[in-house]
Amino acid sequence: MLRCIFFTPENRRNTLSQLKSFLLLTLFISASLFGDQIFIDKNQNEIRIAIVKSMHDIDLEKSQDILVRSFMDAYEDVPLSELSPEFKSIGDVRRFYENYFKEELEHFKEGHLFWIQAFLNNKIVGWVTFELEPLEADAAYMNLLIVAPEHQRIGIGRYLTFSICSEELFPNIQAINLLIRKVNVEGYNFYYRLGFFEFDYHRDNFVDTSLLTGLRWEKSKNAHED
């Protein structure tokens, strides 16, 4: 038997409301699968990993502030001479990292870098930059990984580290290389927990390479990170 359904104003509103909820859910799933990566931490906060498509996506002031504060905090107890023989004051260190940010921004403008940001409940809390290795297929160099000091140790750094392997970018990446300051013990331990190992790696860098240690992650040795 054919049934006719007549919509009253009330059930029409309910139907539209349900349809709106369905569309919002669909958009959220689409964003998670085909655009931004969405994660929920143990406190039910949303962590969103987003690929920067243009300069307009970057909050320059906040992004630079996160970089400067992150490095200043990490090396707070390290003598200036161990960071660079050119550093004579804390002001020198701050200016160095402000210039570092500007250099990174220029490289991004020129198309040499992939820039990926992390948001916690829609507030930017970190970012990372990568380059593809020119002489090694399916490998990337991680130039900078920055997470605001107050938002570290909740998984954001890990999500950013492996963001280059996302479906949006390069899911076939087999290796990630990086250089880290020898005095950055905490950072070294962080990468070691992710499966990185010491690696004889050299390239031009903003920092004196004699102060750096090469590290490498290989997918084949870290299948649990897939």
Protein backbone atom coordinates (compact mmCIF):
# COMPACT_ATOMS: atom_id res chain seq x y z
CA MET A 1 0.00 0.00 0.00
CA LEU A 2 1.30 3.46 -0.88
CA ARG A 3 1.49 5.69 2.15
CA CYS A 4 1.43 9.46 1.97
CA ILE A 5 3.37 11.39 4.58
CA PHE A 6 2.21 14.89 5.38
CA PHE A 7 4.76 17.23 6.97
CA THR A 8 3.50 19.48 9.72
CA PRO A 9 5.57 22.56 10.59
CA GLU A 10 6.87 20.70 13.65
CA ASN A 11 8.08 17.52 11.97
CA ARG A 12 9.43 19.58 9.06
CA ARG A 13 11.65 21.44 11.55
CA ASN A 14 12.76 18.13 13.09
CA THR A 15 13.57 16.70 9.67
CA LEU A 16 15.60 19.76 8.68
CA SER A 17 17.41 19.66 11.99
CA GLN A 18 18.30 15.99 11.50
CA LEU A 19 19.43 16.68 7.96
CA LYS A 20 21.63 19.55 9.15
CA SER A 21 23.21 17.33 11.82
CA PHE A 22 23.84 14.62 9.23
CA LEU A 23 25.51 17.08 6.84
CA LEU A 24 27.72 18.48 9.61
CA LEU A 25 28.77 14.96 10.60
CA THR A 26 29.50 14.13 6.97
CA LEU A 27 31.63 17.27 6.61
CA PHE A 28 33.54 16.38 9.79
CA ILE A 29 34.25 12.87 8.54
CA SER A 30 35.31 14.21 5.13
CA ALA A 31 37.66 16.71 6.75
CA SER A 32 39.16 13.95 8.88
CA LEU A 33 39.68 11.52 6.01
CA PHE A 34 40.52 13.75 3.08
CA GLY A 35 41.82 17.01 4.55
CA ASP A 36 42.81 17.90 8.07
CA GLN A 37 43.70 15.04 10.40
CA ILE A 38 41.63 15.01 13.58
CA PHE A 39 42.71 13.37 16.84
CA ILE A 40 41.13 13.39 20.30
CA ASP A 41 43.47 13.41 23.30
CA LYS A 42 42.83 11.68 26.63
CA ASN A 43 41.11 14.83 27.95
CA GLN A 44 38.70 14.91 24.98
CA ASN A 45 40.44 17.90 23.40
CA GLU A 46 40.51 18.04 19.62
CA ILE A 47 43.95 18.08 18.00
CA ARG A 48 43.83 19.11 14.34
CA ILE A 49 46.77 18.70 11.97
CA ALA A 50 46.41 20.97 8.92
CA ILE A 51 48.55 21.36 5.82
CA VAL A 52 49.34 24.99 4.99
CA LYS A 53 48.22 25.79 1.47
CA SER A 54 49.27 29.47 1.37
CA MET A 55 50.80 32.26 3.44
CA HIS A 56 47.29 33.33 4.42
CA ASP A 57 46.99 30.13 6.50
CA ILE A 58 49.86 31.16 8.79
CA ASP A 59 49.41 33.42 11.80
CA LEU A 60 52.88 34.99 11.56
CA GLU A 61 52.95 36.55 15.02
CA LYS A 62 51.74 33.47 16.89
CA SER A 63 53.82 31.05 14.84
CA GLN A 64 57.01 33.03 15.44
CA ASP A 65 56.19 33.34 19.14
CA ILE A 66 55.80 29.56 19.45
CA LEU A 67 59.16 29.01 17.75
CA VAL A 68 61.03 31.50 19.91
CA ARG A 69 59.46 30.37 23.19
CA SER A 70 59.95 26.70 22.34
CA PHE A 71 63.68 27.04 21.73
CA MET A 72 64.25 29.50 24.57
CA ASP A 73 62.55 27.08 26.95
CA ALA A 74 64.42 24.02 25.64
CA TYR A 75 67.84 25.64 26.04
CA GLU A 76 67.15 27.71 29.14
CA ASP A 77 69.79 25.90 31.21
CA VAL A 78 72.37 25.50 28.43
CA PRO A 79 75.38 27.88 28.47
CA LEU A 80 75.26 30.32 25.55
CA SER A 81 78.68 29.20 24.33
CA GLU A 82 77.34 25.65 23.81
CA LEU A 83 74.57 26.98 21.56
CA SER A 84 76.84 29.20 19.48
CA PRO A 85 80.16 31.01 20.05
CA GLU A 86 78.46 34.10 18.62
CA PHE A 87 75.86 34.31 21.38
CA LYS A 88 76.76 36.93 24.01
CA SER A 89 73.34 37.46 25.57
CA ILE A 90 69.82 36.04 25.75
CA GLY A 91 68.86 38.82 23.34
CA ASP A 92 71.23 37.30 20.77
CA VAL A 93 69.48 33.95 21.13
CA ARG A 94 66.04 35.50 20.70
CA ARG A 95 67.12 37.44 17.60
CA PHE A 96 68.68 34.28 16.17
CA TYR A 97 65.40 32.38 16.37
CA GLU A 98 63.36 35.33 15.11
CA ASN A 99 65.62 35.36 12.05
CA TYR A 100 65.32 31.58 11.83
CA PHE A 101 61.55 31.99 11.52
CA LYS A 102 61.94 34.58 8.77
CA GLU A 103 64.33 32.28 6.87
CA GLU A 104 61.88 29.40 7.13
CA LEU A 105 59.05 31.60 5.91
CA GLU A 106 61.08 32.68 2.86
CA HIS A 107 61.84 29.06 2.00
CA PHE A 108 58.14 28.27 2.20
CA LYS A 109 57.28 31.24 -0.04
CA GLU A 110 59.80 29.97 -2.58
CA GLY A 111 58.15 26.54 -2.59
CA HIS A 112 61.00 24.64 -0.94
CA LEU A 113 59.06 23.50 2.16
CA PHE A 114 55.90 21.76 3.25
CA TRP A 115 54.45 23.57 6.29
CA ILE A 116 52.01 21.77 8.59
CA GLN A 117 50.28 23.22 11.65
CA ALA A 118 48.79 21.75 14.82
CA PHE A 119 45.73 23.21 16.52
CA LEU A 120 44.38 22.34 19.95
CA ASN A 121 40.68 23.20 20.13
CA ASN A 122 41.27 25.51 17.12
CA LYS A 123 44.19 27.35 18.78
CA ILE A 124 47.56 27.02 17.02
CA VAL A 125 50.02 25.24 19.32
CA GLY A 126 52.75 24.00 16.98
CA TRP A 127 54.02 23.47 13.45
CA VAL A 128 56.53 21.53 11.40
CA THR A 129 58.34 21.98 8.09
CA PHE A 130 59.63 19.31 5.70
CA GLU A 131 61.54 19.00 2.46
CA LEU A 132 61.66 15.96 0.20
CA GLU A 133 65.16 14.50 0.01
CA PRO A 134 66.55 15.27 -3.48
CA LEU A 135 68.82 12.21 -3.63
CA GLU A 136 66.69 9.62 -1.84
CA ALA A 137 63.33 8.46 -3.13
CA ASP A 138 60.41 8.40 -0.65
CA ALA A 139 62.38 10.18 2.06
CA ALA A 140 61.89 13.54 3.74
CA TYR A 141 63.99 15.90 5.81
CA MET A 142 62.26 17.44 8.81
CA ASN A 143 63.67 20.94 9.11
CA LEU A 144 61.80 22.25 12.14
CA LEU A 145 59.39 20.80 14.69
CA ILE A 146 57.90 23.32 17.10
CA VAL A 147 55.35 22.79 19.90
CA ALA A 148 54.51 25.50 22.45
CA PRO A 149 56.06 24.57 25.83
CA GLU A 150 52.71 24.59 27.63
CA HIS A 151 51.25 22.08 25.16
CA GLN A 152 54.06 19.53 24.99
CA ARG A 153 53.84 15.90 26.16
CA ILE A 154 50.28 15.32 24.94
CA GLY A 155 51.09 13.77 21.55
CA ILE A 156 51.16 16.85 19.32
CA GLY A 157 54.84 16.44 18.44
CA ARG A 158 54.29 12.84 17.37
CA TYR A 159 51.36 13.77 15.13
CA LEU A 160 53.40 16.53 13.50
CA THR A 161 56.43 14.29 13.02
CA PHE A 162 54.51 11.76 10.96
CA SER A 163 52.20 14.23 9.23
CA ILE A 164 54.40 14.11 6.11
CA CYS A 165 53.24 10.49 5.68
CA SER A 166 49.55 11.46 5.45
CA GLU A 167 47.33 10.58 2.50
CA GLU A 168 47.20 14.31 1.65
CA LEU A 169 50.96 14.45 1.18
CA PHE A 170 53.24 11.42 0.80
CA PRO A 171 51.78 8.15 2.18
CA ASN A 172 54.68 6.21 0.66
CA ILE A 173 57.36 8.00 2.68
CA GLN A 174 59.81 5.37 3.92
CA ALA A 175 62.26 7.52 5.90
CA ILE A 176 62.48 10.80 7.78
CA ASN A 177 65.84 12.48 8.46
CA LEU A 178 66.59 15.34 10.83
CA LEU A 179 69.38 17.19 12.61
CA ILE A 180 69.18 17.98 16.31
CA ARG A 181 71.46 19.95 18.62
CA LYS A 182 73.77 17.69 20.62
CA VAL A 183 72.81 19.52 23.82
CA ASN A 184 69.10 18.86 23.26
CA VAL A 185 68.90 15.68 25.35
CA GLU A 186 65.15 15.91 25.88
CA GLY A 187 64.55 16.28 22.15
CA TYR A 188 66.87 13.36 21.41
CA ASN A 189 64.94 11.15 23.83
CA PHE A 190 61.64 12.22 22.26
CA TYR A 191 62.76 11.13 18.79
CA TYR A 192 64.33 7.94 20.16
CA ARG A 193 60.92 6.96 21.61
CA LEU A 194 59.40 7.48 18.15
CA GLY A 195 61.87 5.03 16.62
CA PHE A 196 64.59 7.39 15.35
CA PHE A 197 68.23 6.30 15.54
CA GLU A 198 71.58 8.07 15.11
CA PHE A 199 72.52 8.44 11.48
CA ASP A 200 75.54 9.92 9.69
CA TYR A 201 73.67 12.74 8.02
CA HIS A 202 75.01 16.04 6.68
CA ARG A 203 73.46 19.02 4.92
CA ASP A 204 73.63 22.80 4.96
CA ASN A 205 71.82 24.15 7.99
CA PHE A 206 71.00 27.41 9.73
CA VAL A 207 72.92 26.05 12.74
CA ASP A 208 76.63 25.12 12.75
CA THR A 209 76.54 21.43 11.79
CA SER A 210 79.34 20.58 14.26
CA LEU A 211 76.78 21.23 17.00
CA LEU A 212 74.27 18.79 15.50
CA THR A 213 73.54 15.06 15.50
CA GLY A 214 71.81 13.29 12.60
CA LEU A 215 68.77 11.12 13.32
CA ARG A 216 66.68 8.90 11.06
CA TRP A 217 63.35 7.06 11.16
CA GLU A 218 62.66 4.19 8.76
CA LYS A 219 59.19 2.85 8.14
CA SER A 220 60.37 -0.71 7.61
CA LYS A 221 61.89 -0.73 11.10
CA ASN A 222 58.91 0.95 12.72
CA ALA A 223 55.86 -0.79 11.31
CA HIS A 224 53.85 0.12 14.43
CA GLU A 225 53.96 3.77 13.37
CA ASP A 226 51.96 3.09 10.16
